[in-house]
Amino acid sequence: MGYEYIVVSTHGSVGEINLNRPDAMNALCAGLMEEVGTALTAFAADDTINAVLITGGEKAFAAGADIKDMAHLNCVEAIQDDFPFSASGWTVLKDYRKPVVAAVAGYCLGGGCELAMSCDFIVAADTARFGQPEVKLAIMPGAGGTQRMARAVGKARAMELCLTGRLMDAEEALQAGLVAYTTSAGRLHADALATAQRIAAHSSTSTQLIKESINQAFEMPLSSGLLFERRMFQTCFATEDRTEGVNAFIEKRPPAFRNR
């Protein structure tokens, strides 16, 4: 299908969604987030896609939510529409089973930062700038900014970032634990895609179970999380890929996973 605000492509077993509103610094309008939801749903249904990469532009991954989408809203309308989650991209990504990598260059602010944090991890260019500056508009983060930021960088730094609205550069984001690793702006796409391809080369069953188990670490006490992990580990023994992986290791050959 055709898209107005994103560009969708595939690289072997990796699907890519490129945010493409350059004239608006990739501001996340409702239409863009609907298209993100549509593309994610299509990749979820495609058995040849094992991982997804979400990218933006050189100057901005996404400079925030589109203020025009919220300027007219009153409180009742925001509640009735469940704004911003009325756009399907947010809800689809929240419960997405396949691994999703965000590649961030330039500004990654407000809703853009929340979108990046909704992915499983972030690869950042040295030009990246992260922040939740909603307080400057007398509002607050509304798509996970206070929740995911606190889990990623800790309470004190999340409080300081959200209450002051200041921006955090790529090196600070790396040291704080917001991003997995940094690279040069010129290498960002190649490096992030290579990472996504390494993930996609594994059995999709094991990568999805790993993703689910790590996410449960933030929802469960340790004893329950350890039990959940153990049951997921034991589940792997029912898959054809587990047998193939073990046999390939013993036979000293590359595995040929079939996602079964």
XYZ file of C-alpha atoms in Angstrom:
260
model
C 0.000 0.000 0.000
C 1.002 3.631 -0.378
C 2.037 5.754 2.595
C 2.048 9.526 2.962
C 4.171 10.007 6.079
C 6.487 6.986 6.201
C 8.649 4.966 3.814
C 8.515 1.195 4.237
C 11.173 -1.194 2.957
C 12.603 -4.637 3.652
C 16.186 -5.830 3.981
C 16.021 -9.611 3.930
C 14.304 -10.594 7.157
C 14.305 -7.023 8.557
C 11.432 -4.637 7.904
C 12.171 -0.914 8.046
C 9.855 2.006 8.803
C 11.358 5.403 7.998
C 9.522 8.402 9.436
C 9.226 10.827 6.522
C 7.859 14.284 7.327
C 11.081 16.250 6.757
C 9.317 19.615 6.450
C 7.919 19.123 9.964
C 11.017 17.536 11.565
C 9.078 14.240 11.526
C 6.517 15.552 14.008
C 4.227 12.695 14.976
C 0.844 13.634 13.560
C -2.054 11.213 13.954
C -1.755 10.161 10.311
C 1.905 9.240 10.710
C 1.248 7.132 13.788
C -1.666 5.404 12.054
C 0.673 4.504 9.207
C 3.286 3.228 11.660
C 0.598 0.986 13.151
C -0.418 -0.282 9.714
C 3.164 -1.044 8.703
C 3.926 -2.791 12.003
C 0.805 -4.914 11.643
C 1.823 -5.911 8.114
C 5.319 -6.880 9.288
C 3.817 -8.864 12.178
C 1.796 -10.918 9.709
C 4.788 -11.513 7.416
C 6.580 -14.717 8.424
C 9.677 -13.661 6.484
C 10.206 -10.635 8.764
C 11.911 -11.415 12.084
C 12.839 -7.899 13.259
C 11.857 -4.289 12.588
C 13.980 -1.141 12.347
C 12.405 2.303 12.878
C 14.427 5.238 11.564
C 14.018 8.973 11.053
C 15.970 11.722 9.328
C 19.448 13.151 9.788
C 18.208 16.293 11.553
C 15.434 14.636 13.537
C 14.236 11.173 14.381
C 11.067 12.955 15.477
C 11.052 16.388 17.065
C 7.879 15.680 19.023
C 4.161 15.234 18.647
C 2.433 17.485 16.139
C 1.161 20.341 18.299
C -1.587 21.027 15.746
C -3.159 17.675 16.648
C -3.647 18.717 20.255
C -4.128 22.484 20.043
C -7.917 22.206 19.697
C -8.451 19.436 22.281
C -10.141 19.983 25.608
C -9.884 17.598 28.539
C -13.068 15.681 27.777
C -12.118 15.195 24.137
C -8.631 14.002 25.063
C -10.101 11.446 27.473
C -12.847 10.266 25.129
C -10.362 9.869 22.235
C -7.715 8.406 24.577
C -5.278 10.817 22.959
C -2.531 10.111 21.891
C -3.278 6.376 21.913
C -6.171 6.917 19.507
C -3.489 6.528 16.802
C -2.843 2.801 16.347
C 0.948 3.025 16.126
C 1.225 3.487 19.884
C -0.974 0.538 20.843
C 0.439 -1.814 18.194
C 4.019 -1.075 19.254
C 3.247 -1.451 22.963
C 2.293 -5.107 22.545
C 4.504 -5.924 19.545
C 6.070 -9.374 19.669
C 8.878 -9.089 17.131
C 12.048 -7.220 18.185
C 12.060 -3.528 17.220
C 15.199 -1.371 17.035
C 15.120 2.442 16.884
C 17.912 4.247 14.997
C 18.053 7.851 16.204
C 19.891 10.836 14.746
C 19.271 14.497 15.521
C 16.347 15.597 17.667
C 14.363 12.907 19.470
C 12.011 14.916 21.640
C 8.660 14.565 23.352
C 6.563 12.052 21.451
C 9.591 11.193 19.333
C 11.538 10.190 22.433
C 8.512 8.234 23.641
C 8.322 6.433 20.289
C 12.028 5.537 20.447
C 11.672 4.302 24.034
C 8.698 2.166 22.978
C 11.098 0.185 20.804
C 13.141 -2.593 22.380
C 16.352 -0.587 22.309
C 17.850 2.528 20.743
C 20.955 2.912 18.599
C 21.998 6.585 18.595
C 24.115 8.683 16.275
C 26.555 11.071 17.901
C 24.242 13.869 16.750
C 21.245 12.570 18.717
C 19.539 14.780 21.295
C 16.915 13.304 23.624
C 14.387 15.036 25.840
C 10.855 15.388 27.188
C 10.301 19.158 26.922
C 6.507 19.060 27.274
C 6.696 21.051 30.511
C 7.626 24.106 28.423
C 4.089 23.962 26.961
C 2.490 23.548 30.403
C 1.724 19.899 29.652
C 3.534 16.646 30.390
C 4.580 13.465 28.599
C 1.551 11.381 27.669
C 2.863 8.384 25.699
C 5.194 6.797 28.238
C 7.747 9.536 28.799
C 7.541 9.591 32.590
C 7.284 5.798 32.836
C 9.843 4.490 30.336
C 12.333 7.271 31.006
C 12.320 6.496 34.738
C 12.853 2.805 34.036
C 15.673 3.554 31.605
C 17.685 6.227 33.430
C 16.414 6.126 37.011
C 14.103 8.349 39.027
C 16.439 11.269 39.705
C 17.546 11.872 36.135
C 14.040 11.269 34.752
C 12.654 13.816 37.212
C 15.304 16.359 36.267
C 14.817 15.863 32.513
C 11.013 15.983 32.580
C 10.774 18.849 35.092
C 13.326 21.092 33.384
C 12.760 20.080 29.763
C 16.490 20.066 29.051
C 18.002 17.913 26.298
C 20.435 15.045 26.755
C 23.130 14.379 24.173
C 24.055 10.953 22.834
C 26.992 10.403 25.184
C 24.941 11.206 28.274
C 22.112 9.004 26.984
C 24.577 6.139 26.587
C 26.021 6.586 30.063
C 22.519 6.878 31.553
C 21.349 3.645 29.928
C 18.802 5.163 27.548
C 20.577 3.862 24.435
C 22.304 0.555 23.744
C 25.250 2.023 21.843
C 26.300 5.057 19.821
C 27.879 5.402 16.409
C 28.690 8.172 13.942
C 25.850 9.806 12.042
C 27.277 8.472 8.797
C 27.292 4.905 10.118
C 23.964 4.969 11.964
C 21.753 3.269 9.403
C 24.309 0.631 8.433
C 25.168 -0.214 12.040
C 21.568 -0.291 13.275
C 20.494 -2.392 10.285
C 23.372 -4.809 10.873
C 22.237 -5.179 14.494
C 18.645 -5.818 13.414
C 19.871 -8.367 10.885
C 21.864 -10.200 13.560
C 18.694 -10.430 15.620
C 16.631 -11.531 12.623
C 19.097 -14.314 11.807
C 18.135 -16.154 14.987
C 15.031 -18.234 15.526
C 12.055 -15.876 15.825
C 10.598 -18.079 18.547
C 13.594 -17.587 20.829
C 13.924 -13.856 20.131
C 10.253 -13.276 20.885
C 10.457 -15.287 24.111
C 13.586 -13.360 25.160
C 11.849 -10.035 24.474
C 8.788 -11.098 26.458
C 10.889 -12.314 29.379
C 12.961 -9.143 29.634
C 9.812 -7.011 29.510
C 8.336 -9.086 32.318
C 11.334 -8.152 34.476
C 9.762 -4.703 34.838
C 6.330 -6.083 35.714
C 7.072 -8.898 38.194
C 8.948 -9.429 41.448
C 12.201 -11.336 40.968
C 10.841 -14.707 42.124
C 7.948 -14.541 39.659
C 10.225 -13.289 36.895
C 12.655 -16.157 37.394
C 9.805 -18.656 37.181
C 8.483 -16.964 34.029
C 11.951 -17.073 32.461
C 12.395 -20.736 33.344
C 9.065 -21.668 31.749
C 10.007 -19.760 28.589
C 13.377 -21.527 28.544
C 11.634 -24.889 28.865
C 9.228 -23.934 26.075
C 12.186 -23.632 23.689
C 12.684 -27.387 23.987
C 9.442 -27.939 22.060
C 10.702 -26.149 18.941
C 12.363 -27.580 15.848
C 14.775 -24.641 15.883
C 16.133 -25.642 19.300
C 16.956 -29.104 17.935
C 18.549 -27.555 14.856
C 20.568 -25.087 16.917
C 21.971 -27.787 19.205
C 22.745 -30.169 16.325
C 24.430 -27.409 14.330
C 26.619 -26.541 17.317
C 27.636 -30.174 17.810
C 28.282 -30.635 14.086
C 30.219 -27.334 13.871
C 28.072 -25.844 11.115
C 25.824 -22.758 10.801
C 22.237 -23.444 11.909
C 19.375 -23.283 9.415
C 16.486 -21.953 11.492
C 12.947 -22.264 10.125
C 11.075 -20.420 12.887
C 9.315 -23.598 13.948
